[in-house]
Amino acid sequence: MINIRDLSEEKVLIFDGAMGTNIQAQNLSPDDYGGKDGCNEYLVISKPEVIEKVHASFFEVGCDIVETDTFGANEIVLSEYGLSHKTYELNLKAAQLAKKIAYDFSTNDKPRFVSGSIGPGSKLPSLGHITFDEIVKAYYPQALGLIDGGVDIFQVETSQDMLSAKAIIYAIKKALKEKKKDIPIILQVTIENTGRMLIGSDMHTVIGTFLRYPLFGLGINCATGPKPMEEQVRILSEYSPFKISVLPNAGMPELVDGQYVYNLKPEELAEPLYHFATDLGANFIGGCCGTKPEHIKKVVELAENLSPKKRTPKIRPGATSNYFFQEFKVEPKPLIIGERTNANGSKKFKELLLNNDFDNMVEIAISQQDEGAHILDVSIAYAGRNEKEDMVAFIKKANPMLQIPIMIDSTDPETIECTLKLIGGRAIINSINLENGPEKAIKIIQIAKSFGAALVCLTIDEDGMAKTAEKKLKIAEKIYDLAVNKFGMHASDLFFDPLTFTLASGDPTLYTAGIETLNAIKLIKNKFPESFVSLGLSNISYGLKPKIRHVLNSIFLKRAIEYGLDAAILHSGKIIPLNQITEEEIKLCDDLIFNKRDENNDPLLNIINFYEKNTTSTRKINWNAIPVEDKIKKYIINGKAMNLEEDINKALEKYSAFEILNNILMPAMKEVGVLFNDGRLQLPFVLKSAEIMKKAVAILKPHLIIDNNQNNKGKMVLATVQGDVHDIGKNLVDIILSNNGYEIINLGINQSIENIINAVIQHRPHCIGLSGLLVKSVYVMKDNLEILNQNKIDIPVICGGAALTEDYVSEVLQKTYKGKVYYGKDAFSAVKFMEKITK
């Protein structure tokens, strides 16, 4: 008989509906529960015919898969009924019972299957309710019982915490290994109306976290009816490499005569599910809470003979926190990895560690995040202290606070594994090498595989740190072969760090350390284009005075990026934008980096002598000699407030507030954008510029108010799209339109399309404004417009953002949307469009 893997390639498979709802419909008495009133899982012993009836009722209407009555059959939940000792037995009997009914209904033309239902339990590890190992212990006997009972697939469902899901999958894999079985696993998360799981993870984060897990399917169930799931299913369709499952509730429960009921009609469930399958590629569809046989019958009528839609998902390697997904590929480069949370590299962090001041250590971590780091490198090993205990203490404190993912900087396998058991997202392990042969590297690779983590690989072997580009590449090749060819990691899971020696030692054997490192970056990137190259940047200048280090690090970073560098471990607050470094300084640094020396020219002495003579900064600006208009522009471009309020007030003596906004502030931000796109201004400095822009606009705001008689000219719902947390452009639109008499409903950043639609329904605006800075945001806008179409919303939409172009709006967005789409080139263009829209 065909198995579930093969059949899922041929047809969309239909799950059953709600177990609990259909048990309740049988009006059971406390006696039916055998003294375990409310424990549905015990019915497989006390009243098995009740569960048989539920399974049969769904098979009778044509579903392909029923779920075992084991949603809460783990030791944790069962202990509340005094039944934890029966965990294995209950799961075994539930699976056997379901398999018996499946066998009775199976034919050669229509085989029936059983899914082992595994719920989330009642405790969330990310909130400290329970540990990873306690979850594994509680779910391991459940997995064993379901395997021995003959389930065809595992269904880890209604997941509300990624860390909990990881632990449950770990338990299942452990049981499968013991039983020498290969049973597919589906993970289904529950996304609330907020667009996030209970812990705070959105669907991009879920996909990024489980990207390298051995899942058969990844999907969504419970929480809502099908329509609010649209955006999540679209994200799965576009980015998930796994098969997609969608099992909604029969709508949201409503209180009727003291009872909660689900009022969604069968066709209201079936039609969206049909759309998810035919248009978005859902492979498994069915029902969750409140769904009855009549709901599933309608699903079968519409979808029984559907072939799976072929998808070509975009695989985006990245790391995740509990809250956000960070792609490894960033433009412009580099991926910034914060370095200050290092007990051996940061004096302040070390002092706090020695005082066991983990709260303020977390504050340093948050400051790295605020400065623009994409990922946080955490190195906590310090001589005389217990690394594992310190790492656990720090991560427990940092986890709820950090938005950015974590790089675990340790070579101790036990510390690494304990830390991974605390992290709900996808971490990076820094690092492995071949210093003492491959054994330790293999151990860490296996840990990385178990937790779906990425790896940093250092070019060190038995001879120590490689000095030449060719030797660095040779070691990288050995590690690649080990991780990818022998242990099945993906090339894009690996960061190669070619390492660099300092250029400050004066050691003739290290004169070429800079150029050898740069050449190694190019060689490794060319050899392994799917992998990433990273570098601990500050090593290049170790031993020099801080002023020289900051400049040299900044220039070396620029050159490394030109040679192919993807990521850098650095303190972004100490990197200087290239537009603030003089040509003379750049030449001095390049001479040192590229070893342009001869018997009469020593680049190291030249750079030291230069900074000895130039004790004051060559980048110091004579603010008194600059016109007020240029001062304000420089405040924004340099990200420094200085005398911002005083100078804006001076400018107001010459210009109107709108002239300052239009002719000074906006051009300054435009120049920031140009510098950013050219790679001359890193993201942290863009964020600083945006902060100064916000302050400037706030100072101008009282002067922008116009005649109140112009109020109520029209209304706009304004939002930054989901996955994007930039709001400077959006807030400018808000200010300018508000002060031109328009009412703005500003929803804020990172807004799901569901929130936007709800605001449109509530406020009935003339127009929607969609904003986003990131490249991926333009694709989110396209998805949003498609969903607006499906919800029969066709009011005009103004789209704006740094990555958006007029061609993309006209050629892609306008052709997607049934209504009118306008290209918001700048904040002032919104006024023109609103005037046109509200005529």
PDB file of N, CA and C in Angstrom, residues 350-385:
ATOM      1  N   LYS A 350      33.781  42.243  31.059  1.00  0.00           N
ATOM      2  CA  LYS A 350      34.523  41.359  31.957  1.00  0.00           C
ATOM      3  C   LYS A 350      34.307  41.766  33.414  1.00  0.00           C
ATOM      4  N   GLU A 351      34.374  43.059  33.692  1.00  0.00           N
ATOM      5  CA  GLU A 351      34.194  43.525  35.071  1.00  0.00           C
ATOM      6  C   GLU A 351      32.804  43.181  35.596  1.00  0.00           C
ATOM      7  N   LEU A 352      31.807  43.353  34.756  1.00  0.00           N
ATOM      8  CA  LEU A 352      30.434  43.006  35.164  1.00  0.00           C
ATOM      9  C   LEU A 352      30.310  41.513  35.424  1.00  0.00           C
ATOM     10  N   LEU A 353      30.959  40.705  34.582  1.00  0.00           N
ATOM     11  CA  LEU A 353      30.924  39.253  34.772  1.00  0.00           C
ATOM     12  C   LEU A 353      31.568  38.875  36.099  1.00  0.00           C
ATOM     13  N   LEU A 354      32.708  39.465  36.397  1.00  0.00           N
ATOM     14  CA  LEU A 354      33.410  39.136  37.641  1.00  0.00           C
ATOM     15  C   LEU A 354      32.601  39.552  38.867  1.00  0.00           C
ATOM     16  N   ASN A 355      31.700  40.508  38.679  1.00  0.00           N
ATOM     17  CA  ASN A 355      30.798  40.921  39.760  1.00  0.00           C
ATOM     18  C   ASN A 355      29.436  40.219  39.695  1.00  0.00           C
ATOM     19  N   ASN A 356      29.326  39.258  38.776  1.00  0.00           N
ATOM     20  CA  ASN A 356      28.055  38.536  38.581  1.00  0.00           C
ATOM     21  C   ASN A 356      26.883  39.479  38.309  1.00  0.00           C
ATOM     22  N   ASP A 357      27.189  40.578  37.628  1.00  0.00           N
ATOM     23  CA  ASP A 357      26.163  41.579  37.322  1.00  0.00           C
ATOM     24  C   ASP A 357      25.573  41.291  35.933  1.00  0.00           C
ATOM     25  N   PHE A 358      24.759  40.246  35.866  1.00  0.00           N
ATOM     26  CA  PHE A 358      24.226  39.807  34.575  1.00  0.00           C
ATOM     27  C   PHE A 358      23.201  40.793  34.011  1.00  0.00           C
ATOM     28  N   ASP A 359      22.544  41.532  34.882  1.00  0.00           N
ATOM     29  CA  ASP A 359      21.575  42.514  34.385  1.00  0.00           C
ATOM     30  C   ASP A 359      22.259  43.582  33.536  1.00  0.00           C
ATOM     31  N   ASN A 360      23.370  44.103  34.012  1.00  0.00           N
ATOM     32  CA  ASN A 360      24.070  45.138  33.244  1.00  0.00           C
ATOM     33  C   ASN A 360      24.856  44.550  32.074  1.00  0.00           C
ATOM     34  N   MET A 361      25.190  43.271  32.161  1.00  0.00           N
ATOM     35  CA  MET A 361      25.766  42.610  30.984  1.00  0.00           C
ATOM     36  C   MET A 361      24.733  42.581  29.861  1.00  0.00           C
ATOM     37  N   VAL A 362      23.481  42.347  30.220  1.00  0.00           N
ATOM     38  CA  VAL A 362      22.402  42.362  29.224  1.00  0.00           C
ATOM     39  C   VAL A 362      22.236  43.764  28.645  1.00  0.00           C
ATOM     40  N   GLU A 363      22.448  44.793  29.484  1.00  0.00           N
ATOM     41  CA  GLU A 363      22.353  46.163  28.978  1.00  0.00           C
ATOM     42  C   GLU A 363      23.399  46.426  27.896  1.00  0.00           C
ATOM     43  N   ILE A 364      24.593  45.858  28.052  1.00  0.00           N
ATOM     44  CA  ILE A 364      25.614  45.989  27.005  1.00  0.00           C
ATOM     45  C   ILE A 364      25.132  45.309  25.732  1.00  0.00           C
ATOM     46  N   ALA A 365      24.513  44.141  25.894  1.00  0.00           N
ATOM     47  CA  ALA A 365      23.972  43.424  24.732  1.00  0.00           C
ATOM     48  C   ALA A 365      22.930  44.276  24.018  1.00  0.00           C
ATOM     49  N   ILE A 366      22.060  44.892  24.787  1.00  0.00           N
ATOM     50  CA  ILE A 366      21.002  45.722  24.194  1.00  0.00           C
ATOM     51  C   ILE A 366      21.611  46.938  23.502  1.00  0.00           C
ATOM     52  N   SER A 367      22.678  47.481  24.071  1.00  0.00           N
ATOM     53  CA  SER A 367      23.323  48.640  23.435  1.00  0.00           C
ATOM     54  C   SER A 367      23.914  48.257  22.084  1.00  0.00           C
ATOM     55  N   GLN A 368      24.440  47.025  21.961  1.00  0.00           N
ATOM     56  CA  GLN A 368      24.929  46.552  20.662  1.00  0.00           C
ATOM     57  C   GLN A 368      23.794  46.465  19.654  1.00  0.00           C
ATOM     58  N   GLN A 369      22.661  45.978  20.129  1.00  0.00           N
ATOM     59  CA  GLN A 369      21.462  45.898  19.291  1.00  0.00           C
ATOM     60  C   GLN A 369      21.030  47.298  18.849  1.00  0.00           C
ATOM     61  N   ASP A 370      21.016  48.239  19.791  1.00  0.00           N
ATOM     62  CA  ASP A 370      20.580  49.603  19.485  1.00  0.00           C
ATOM     63  C   ASP A 370      21.524  50.305  18.511  1.00  0.00           C
ATOM     64  N   GLU A 371      22.813  49.928  18.548  1.00  0.00           N
ATOM     65  CA  GLU A 371      23.787  50.536  17.645  1.00  0.00           C
ATOM     66  C   GLU A 371      23.699  49.974  16.231  1.00  0.00           C
ATOM     67  N   GLY A 372      22.881  48.940  16.039  1.00  0.00           N
ATOM     68  CA  GLY A 372      22.680  48.420  14.689  1.00  0.00           C
ATOM     69  C   GLY A 372      23.237  47.043  14.430  1.00  0.00           C
ATOM     70  N   ALA A 373      23.721  46.339  15.467  1.00  0.00           N
ATOM     71  CA  ALA A 373      24.199  44.967  15.251  1.00  0.00           C
ATOM     72  C   ALA A 373      23.045  44.092  14.786  1.00  0.00           C
ATOM     73  N   HIS A 374      23.331  43.224  13.822  1.00  0.00           N
ATOM     74  CA  HIS A 374      22.323  42.281  13.339  1.00  0.00           C
ATOM     75  C   HIS A 374      22.272  41.026  14.207  1.00  0.00           C
ATOM     76  N   ILE A 375      23.431  40.657  14.736  1.00  0.00           N
ATOM     77  CA  ILE A 375      23.581  39.430  15.531  1.00  0.00           C
ATOM     78  C   ILE A 375      24.511  39.763  16.696  1.00  0.00           C
ATOM     79  N   LEU A 376      24.370  39.052  17.800  1.00  0.00           N
ATOM     80  CA  LEU A 376      25.185  39.320  18.988  1.00  0.00           C
ATOM     81  C   LEU A 376      26.108  38.135  19.272  1.00  0.00           C
ATOM     82  N   ASP A 377      27.408  38.377  19.250  1.00  0.00           N
ATOM     83  CA  ASP A 377      28.390  37.353  19.599  1.00  0.00           C
ATOM     84  C   ASP A 377      28.574  37.357  21.116  1.00  0.00           C
ATOM     85  N   VAL A 378      28.356  36.219  21.750  1.00  0.00           N
ATOM     86  CA  VAL A 378      28.464  36.116  23.208  1.00  0.00           C
ATOM     87  C   VAL A 378      29.599  35.164  23.566  1.00  0.00           C
ATOM     88  N   SER A 379      30.673  35.716  24.109  1.00  0.00           N
ATOM     89  CA  SER A 379      31.819  34.928  24.560  1.00  0.00           C
ATOM     90  C   SER A 379      32.007  35.192  26.046  1.00  0.00           C
ATOM     91  N   ILE A 380      31.786  34.170  26.841  1.00  0.00           N
ATOM     92  CA  ILE A 380      31.703  34.402  28.290  1.00  0.00           C
ATOM     93  C   ILE A 380      32.728  33.593  29.080  1.00  0.00           C
ATOM     94  N   ALA A 381      33.561  32.811  28.363  1.00  0.00           N
ATOM     95  CA  ALA A 381      34.578  32.004  29.042  1.00  0.00           C
ATOM     96  C   ALA A 381      35.644  32.916  29.639  1.00  0.00           C
ATOM     97  N   TYR A 382      35.941  32.700  30.911  1.00  0.00           N
ATOM     98  CA  TYR A 382      36.977  33.491  31.570  1.00  0.00           C
ATOM     99  C   TYR A 382      37.690  32.600  32.579  1.00  0.00           C
ATOM    100  N   ALA A 383      39.008  32.691  32.583  1.00  0.00           N
ATOM    101  CA  ALA A 383      39.827  31.816  33.429  1.00  0.00           C
ATOM    102  C   ALA A 383      39.376  31.870  34.882  1.00  0.00           C
ATOM    103  N   GLY A 384      39.207  30.687  35.467  1.00  0.00           N
ATOM    104  CA  GLY A 384      38.823  30.595  36.867  1.00  0.00           C
ATOM    105  C   GLY A 384      37.326  30.574  37.106  1.00  0.00           C
ATOM    106  N   ARG A 385      36.520  30.735  36.052  1.00  0.00           N
ATOM    107  CA  ARG A 385      35.062  30.716  36.204  1.00  0.00           C
ATOM    108  C   ARG A 385      34.475  29.539  35.414  1.00  0.00           C
TER     109      ARG A 385
END
